[in-house]
Coordinates of C-alpha atoms and ligand atoms in Angstrom, one line a residue:
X1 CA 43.8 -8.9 52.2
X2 CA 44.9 -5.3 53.8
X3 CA 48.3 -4.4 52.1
X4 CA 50.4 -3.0 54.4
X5 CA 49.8 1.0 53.9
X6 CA 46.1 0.5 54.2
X7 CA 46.2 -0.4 57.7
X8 CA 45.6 3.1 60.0
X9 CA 44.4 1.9 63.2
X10 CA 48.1 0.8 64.2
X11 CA 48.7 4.4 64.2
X12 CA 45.9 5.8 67.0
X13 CA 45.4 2.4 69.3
X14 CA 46.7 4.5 72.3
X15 CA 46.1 7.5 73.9
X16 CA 49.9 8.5 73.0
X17 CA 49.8 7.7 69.3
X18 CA 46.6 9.4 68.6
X19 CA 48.1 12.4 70.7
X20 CA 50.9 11.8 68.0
X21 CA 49.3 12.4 65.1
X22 CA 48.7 16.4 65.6
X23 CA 51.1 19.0 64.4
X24 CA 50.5 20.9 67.3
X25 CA 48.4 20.7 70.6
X26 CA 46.6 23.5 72.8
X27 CA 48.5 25.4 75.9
X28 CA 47.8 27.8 78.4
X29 CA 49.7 30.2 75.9
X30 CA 47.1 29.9 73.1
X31 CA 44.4 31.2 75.1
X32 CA 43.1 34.5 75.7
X33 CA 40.3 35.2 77.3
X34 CA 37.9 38.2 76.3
X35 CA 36.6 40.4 79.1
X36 CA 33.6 43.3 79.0
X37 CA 34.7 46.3 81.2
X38 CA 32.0 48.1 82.3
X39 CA 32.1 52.2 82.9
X40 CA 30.3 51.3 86.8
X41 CA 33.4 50.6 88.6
X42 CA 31.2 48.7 91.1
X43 CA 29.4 46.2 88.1
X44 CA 29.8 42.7 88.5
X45 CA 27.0 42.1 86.3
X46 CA 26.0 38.8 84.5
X47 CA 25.5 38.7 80.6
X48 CA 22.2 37.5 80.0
X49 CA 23.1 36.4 76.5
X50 CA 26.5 35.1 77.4
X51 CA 25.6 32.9 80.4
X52 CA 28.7 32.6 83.2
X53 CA 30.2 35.6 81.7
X54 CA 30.3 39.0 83.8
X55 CA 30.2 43.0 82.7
X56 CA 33.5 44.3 84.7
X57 CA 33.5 47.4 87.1
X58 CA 37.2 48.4 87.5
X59 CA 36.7 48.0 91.2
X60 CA 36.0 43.8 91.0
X61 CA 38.6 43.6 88.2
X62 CA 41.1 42.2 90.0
X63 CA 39.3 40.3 92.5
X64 CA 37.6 38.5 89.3
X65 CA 41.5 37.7 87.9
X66 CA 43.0 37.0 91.0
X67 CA 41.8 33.2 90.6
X68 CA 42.2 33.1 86.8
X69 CA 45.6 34.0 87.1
X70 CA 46.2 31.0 89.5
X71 CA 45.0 28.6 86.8
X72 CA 47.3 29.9 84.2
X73 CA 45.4 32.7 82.2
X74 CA 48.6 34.4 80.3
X75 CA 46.1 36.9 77.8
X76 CA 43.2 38.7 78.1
X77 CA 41.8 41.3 75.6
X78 CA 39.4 44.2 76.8
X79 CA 36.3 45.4 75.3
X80 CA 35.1 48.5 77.0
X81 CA 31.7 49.4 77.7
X82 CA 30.4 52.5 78.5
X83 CA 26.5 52.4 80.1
X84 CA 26.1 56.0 81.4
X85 CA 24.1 58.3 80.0
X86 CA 25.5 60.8 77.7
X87 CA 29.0 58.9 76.7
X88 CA 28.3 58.0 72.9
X89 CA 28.4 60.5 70.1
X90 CA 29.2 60.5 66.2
X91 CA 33.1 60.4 66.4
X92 CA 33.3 57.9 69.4
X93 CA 35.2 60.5 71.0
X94 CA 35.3 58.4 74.5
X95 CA 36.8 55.6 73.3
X96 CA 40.2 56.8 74.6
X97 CA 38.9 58.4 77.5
X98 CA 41.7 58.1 80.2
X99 CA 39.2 57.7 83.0
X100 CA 37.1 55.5 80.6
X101 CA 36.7 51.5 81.2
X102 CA 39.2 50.5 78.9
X103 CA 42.3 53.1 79.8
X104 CA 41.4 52.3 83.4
X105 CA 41.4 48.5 82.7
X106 CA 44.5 48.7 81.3
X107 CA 46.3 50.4 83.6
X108 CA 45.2 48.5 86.5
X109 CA 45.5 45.2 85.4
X110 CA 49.3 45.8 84.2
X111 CA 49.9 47.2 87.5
X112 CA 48.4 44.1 89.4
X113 CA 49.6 41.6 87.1
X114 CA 53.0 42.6 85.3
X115 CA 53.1 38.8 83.7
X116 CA 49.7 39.0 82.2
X117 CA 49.8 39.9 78.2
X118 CA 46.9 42.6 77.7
X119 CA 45.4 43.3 74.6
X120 CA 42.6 46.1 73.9
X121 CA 40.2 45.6 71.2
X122 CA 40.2 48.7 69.1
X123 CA 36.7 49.7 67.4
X124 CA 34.4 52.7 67.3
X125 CA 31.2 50.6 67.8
X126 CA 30.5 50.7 71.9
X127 CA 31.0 54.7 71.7
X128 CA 29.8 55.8 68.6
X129 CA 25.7 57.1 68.9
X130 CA 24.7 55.3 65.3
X131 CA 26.8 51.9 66.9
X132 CA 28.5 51.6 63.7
X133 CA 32.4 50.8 63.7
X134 CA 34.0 54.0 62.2
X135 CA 32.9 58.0 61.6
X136 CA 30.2 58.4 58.7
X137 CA 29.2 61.1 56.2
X138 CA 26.1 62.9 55.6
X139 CA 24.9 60.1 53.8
X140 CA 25.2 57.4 56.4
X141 CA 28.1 55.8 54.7
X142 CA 31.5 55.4 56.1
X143 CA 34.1 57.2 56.1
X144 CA 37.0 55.9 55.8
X145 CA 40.4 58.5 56.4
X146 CA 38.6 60.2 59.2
X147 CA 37.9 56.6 61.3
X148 CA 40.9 55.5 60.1
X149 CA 42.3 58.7 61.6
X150 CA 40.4 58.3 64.8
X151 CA 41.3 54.3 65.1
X152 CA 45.2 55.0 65.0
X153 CA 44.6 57.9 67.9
X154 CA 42.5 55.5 69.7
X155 CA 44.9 52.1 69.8
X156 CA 47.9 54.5 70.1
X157 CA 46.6 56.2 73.4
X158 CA 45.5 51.8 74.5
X159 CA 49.2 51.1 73.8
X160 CA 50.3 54.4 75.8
X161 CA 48.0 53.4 78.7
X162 CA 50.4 50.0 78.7
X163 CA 48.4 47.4 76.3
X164 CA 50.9 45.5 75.4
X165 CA 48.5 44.7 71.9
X166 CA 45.5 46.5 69.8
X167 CA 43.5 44.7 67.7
X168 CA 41.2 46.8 65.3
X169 CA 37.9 44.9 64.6
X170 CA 35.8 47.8 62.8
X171 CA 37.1 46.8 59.7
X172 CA 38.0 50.0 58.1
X173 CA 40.4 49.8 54.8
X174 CA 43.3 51.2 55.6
X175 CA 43.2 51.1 59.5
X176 CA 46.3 48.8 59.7
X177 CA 48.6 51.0 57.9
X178 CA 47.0 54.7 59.5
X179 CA 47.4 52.7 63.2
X180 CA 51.2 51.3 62.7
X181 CA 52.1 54.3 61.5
X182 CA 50.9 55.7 64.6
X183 CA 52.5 53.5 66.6
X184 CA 55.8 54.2 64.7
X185 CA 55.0 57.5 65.1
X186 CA 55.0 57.2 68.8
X187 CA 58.0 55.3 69.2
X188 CA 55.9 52.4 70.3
X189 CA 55.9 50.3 67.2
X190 CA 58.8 47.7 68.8
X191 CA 56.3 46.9 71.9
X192 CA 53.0 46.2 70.6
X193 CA 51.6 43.5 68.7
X194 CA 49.2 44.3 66.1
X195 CA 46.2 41.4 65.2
X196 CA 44.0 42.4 62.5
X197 CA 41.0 41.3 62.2
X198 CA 41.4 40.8 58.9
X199 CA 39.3 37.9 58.0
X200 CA 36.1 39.1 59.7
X201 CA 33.1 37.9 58.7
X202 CA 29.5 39.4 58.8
X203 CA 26.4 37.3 60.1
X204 CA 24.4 36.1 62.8
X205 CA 26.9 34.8 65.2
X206 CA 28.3 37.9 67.1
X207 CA 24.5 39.2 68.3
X208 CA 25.4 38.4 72.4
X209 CA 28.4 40.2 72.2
X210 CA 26.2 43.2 71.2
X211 CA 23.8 42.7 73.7
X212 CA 27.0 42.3 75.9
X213 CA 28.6 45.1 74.4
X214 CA 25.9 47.7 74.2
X215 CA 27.0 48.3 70.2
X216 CA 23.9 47.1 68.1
X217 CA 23.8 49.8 65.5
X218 CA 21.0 52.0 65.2
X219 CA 20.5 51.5 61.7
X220 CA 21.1 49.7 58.9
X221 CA 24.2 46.3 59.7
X222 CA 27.6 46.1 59.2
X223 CA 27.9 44.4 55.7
X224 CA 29.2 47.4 54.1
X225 CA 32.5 46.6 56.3
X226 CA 32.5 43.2 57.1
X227 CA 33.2 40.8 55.0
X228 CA 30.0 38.6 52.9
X229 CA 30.3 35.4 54.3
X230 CA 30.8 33.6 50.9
X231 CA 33.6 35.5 50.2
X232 CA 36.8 33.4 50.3
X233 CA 39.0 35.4 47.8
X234 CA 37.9 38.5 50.0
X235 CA 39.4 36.9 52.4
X236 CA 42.6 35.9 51.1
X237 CA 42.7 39.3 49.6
X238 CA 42.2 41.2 53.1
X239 CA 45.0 38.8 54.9
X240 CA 47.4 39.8 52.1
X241 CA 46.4 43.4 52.6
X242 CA 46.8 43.6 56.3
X243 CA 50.1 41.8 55.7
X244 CA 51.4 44.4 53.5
X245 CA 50.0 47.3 56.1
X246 CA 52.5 45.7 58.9
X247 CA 49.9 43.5 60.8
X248 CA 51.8 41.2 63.2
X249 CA 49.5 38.3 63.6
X250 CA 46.5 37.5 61.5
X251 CA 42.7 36.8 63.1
X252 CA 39.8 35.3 61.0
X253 CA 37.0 35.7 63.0
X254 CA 33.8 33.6 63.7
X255 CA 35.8 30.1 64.2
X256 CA 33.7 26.9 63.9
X257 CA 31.9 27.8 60.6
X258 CA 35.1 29.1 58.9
X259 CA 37.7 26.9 59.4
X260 CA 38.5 26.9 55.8
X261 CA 39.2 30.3 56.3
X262 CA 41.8 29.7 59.1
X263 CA 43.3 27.4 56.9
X264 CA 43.7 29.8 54.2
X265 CA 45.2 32.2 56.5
X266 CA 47.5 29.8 57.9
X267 CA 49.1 29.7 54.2
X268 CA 49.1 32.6 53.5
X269 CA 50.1 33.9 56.3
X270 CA 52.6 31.2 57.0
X271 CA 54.7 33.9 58.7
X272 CA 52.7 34.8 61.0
X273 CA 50.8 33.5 64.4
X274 CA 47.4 32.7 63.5
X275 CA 44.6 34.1 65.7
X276 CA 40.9 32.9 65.8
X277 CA 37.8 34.5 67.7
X278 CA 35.7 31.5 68.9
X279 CA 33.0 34.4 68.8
X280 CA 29.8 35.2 71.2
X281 CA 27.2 33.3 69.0
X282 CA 29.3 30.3 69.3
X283 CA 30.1 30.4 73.0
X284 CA 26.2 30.4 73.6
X285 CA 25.4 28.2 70.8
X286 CA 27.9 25.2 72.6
X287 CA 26.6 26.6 76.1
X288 CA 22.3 26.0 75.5
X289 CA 23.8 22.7 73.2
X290 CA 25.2 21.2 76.6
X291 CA 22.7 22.3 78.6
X292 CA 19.9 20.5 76.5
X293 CA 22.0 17.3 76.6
X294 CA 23.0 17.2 72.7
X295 CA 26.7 16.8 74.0
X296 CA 29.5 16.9 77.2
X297 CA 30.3 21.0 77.1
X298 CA 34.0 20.3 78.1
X299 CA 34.3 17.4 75.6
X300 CA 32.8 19.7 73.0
X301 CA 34.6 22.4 73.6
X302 CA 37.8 20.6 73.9
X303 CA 37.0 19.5 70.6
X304 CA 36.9 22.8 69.1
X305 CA 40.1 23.9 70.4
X306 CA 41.7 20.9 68.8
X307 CA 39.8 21.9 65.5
X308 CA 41.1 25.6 64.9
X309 CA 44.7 23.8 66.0
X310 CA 44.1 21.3 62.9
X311 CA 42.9 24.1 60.8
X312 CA 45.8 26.2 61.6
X313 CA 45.4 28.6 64.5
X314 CA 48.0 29.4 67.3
X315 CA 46.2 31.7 69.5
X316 CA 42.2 31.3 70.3
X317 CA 40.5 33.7 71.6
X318 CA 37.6 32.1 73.3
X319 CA 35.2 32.6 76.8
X320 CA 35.7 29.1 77.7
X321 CA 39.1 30.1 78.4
X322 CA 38.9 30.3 82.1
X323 CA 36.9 26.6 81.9
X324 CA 40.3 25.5 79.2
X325 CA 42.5 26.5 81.7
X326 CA 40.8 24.4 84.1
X327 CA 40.3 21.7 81.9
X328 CA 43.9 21.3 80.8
X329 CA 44.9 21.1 84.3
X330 CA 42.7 18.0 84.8
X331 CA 44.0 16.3 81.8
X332 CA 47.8 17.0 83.0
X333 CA 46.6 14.4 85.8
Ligands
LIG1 C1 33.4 45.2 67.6 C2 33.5 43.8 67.8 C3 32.5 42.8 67.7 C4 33.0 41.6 68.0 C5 34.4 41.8 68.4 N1 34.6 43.2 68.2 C6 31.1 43.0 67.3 C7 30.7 43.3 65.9 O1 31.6 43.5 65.0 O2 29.5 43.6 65.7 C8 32.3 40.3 68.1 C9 32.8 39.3 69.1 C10 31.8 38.3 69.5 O3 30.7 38.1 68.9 O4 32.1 37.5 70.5 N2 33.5 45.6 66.3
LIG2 ZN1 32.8 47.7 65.9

């Protein structure tokens, strides 16, 4: 005989009770959506390895949001891409370009859409020759002050151009404090929200966005910087750091395989919103999965979403979000 504490299932027989047991459930405001701009204001150019996503002329941008908008998109954040010849060189020193993708980005899409929240990631990466994320020395290590340097100019000129939010994923220590600072500095502190990556982890999974991204680095890989993906204390010590630099939302960054992480994050940084970067690797991983009939893609992905919830998250940044947005609406009916 059950005694009456053991028995669950009167707890999740309808749809309403099972919707019930979560602390929290996905909306249109968790999501934003990351876009590739591309430096051809013409390009509306399809990612090979991240399949129904699109490289971004400034000239299709708003044509491409126009719909999106409609569904309910409320965030994007921009990851600039230069292509032309010539642009990259040690110091990244086109990253802030005014009449480069991101700047132009920027400005247009808060002029088309005033309502739409746009964020700009901030990293050295796509513009630097070597593809690493900051400025190195001689010896082909980093250094740190003069990225760091570089970084705050960079996300304070995004946040001048009218991004509402920077997000620095290069990784530097230091770069949260050198880059509030400058946005103190600039009187623009009280308008922008800073996310730190802070909990981002090294690996396999973000090699489309590089294709995507045109950032592979020339030599060497980016475990110097990132963080080992073993390392939970690493972790917890970074989100404590970024805290204490003035970080206004926390990111841990890939998603599915470090939940524990987001958990973590969500305690320590009880605080704070949560963010997590459902990153390129897993995008395609859940894209080829569907297509090769191991699951449903919008069940699966559906069931993600509801995972970094559980684990703790309150804003996902994700490429399914223009699919989500979809999605959601269908389930509203
Ligand atoms: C740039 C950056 C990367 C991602 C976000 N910002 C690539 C990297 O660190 O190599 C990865 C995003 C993804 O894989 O979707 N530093
Ligand atoms: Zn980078």
């Amino acid at each position: 005989m059950s005694s009456p504490k053991s028995i669950l299932h009167g707890g999740i027989h309808y749809p309403l009770t099972r919707a019930l047991q979560a602390e929290r459930s996905l909306t249109k405001d968790m999501l934003m959506y990351p876009m590739f701009i591309s430096d051809d204001p013409e390009a509306l150019d399809a990612i090979a390895s991240l399949p129904g996503q699109y490289r971004i002329g400034t000239n299709k941008l708003v044509e491409f949001m126009n719909p999106l908008i409609k569904k309910g998109l409320k965030s994007v954040i921009i990851f600039g891409v230069p292509l032309k010849e010539g642009v990259k060189d040690k110091t990244g020193s086109r990253a802030d370009d005014p009449e480069g993708p991101t700047i132009l980005a920027v400005r247009l899409l808060r002029k088309t859409f005033p309502d739409l929240f746009v964020a700009c990631d901030v990293c050295l990466c796509e513009y630097t020759s070597h593809g690493h994320c900051g400025i190195l020395r001689e010896d082909g290590s980093l250094n740190n002050d003069l990225s760091n340097k570089r970084l705050a100019e960079v996300a304070v000129n995004y946040a001048k151009a009218g991004a509402q939010c920077v997000a620095p994923s290069d990784m530097m220590d230091g770069r949260i404090r050198s880059i509030k600072q400058g946005l103190m500095d600039s009187g623009l502190a009280h308008k922008v929200m800073l996310i730190s990556y802070s909990a981002k982890f090294a690996g396999n999974w973000y090699g489309p966005f590089r294709d995507a991204a045109n950032s592979v680095p020339a030599f060497g890989d980016r475990r110097c910087y990132q963080l080992p993906p073993n390392a939970r204390g690493l972790a917890r010590r970074a989100i404590k750091r970024d805290m204490e630099e003035g970080a206004d939302c926390i990111m841990v960054k890939p998603g599915m395989p470090y939940l524990d992480i987001v958990r973590e994050a969500a305690e320590i940084a009880a605080d704070y919103p949560i963010s997590v970067y459902q990153v390129s690797g897993e995008y395609s991983m859940l894209y080829h999965a569907s297509k090769a009939g191991v699951f449903d893609l919008k069940s699966i992905v559906m069931e993600t979403m509801t995972n970094f919830i559980r684990a703790g998250a309150t804003l996902v940044l994700t490429y399914y979000t223009p699919d989500i947005l979809t999605w959601l609406d269908e389930e509203q009916q």
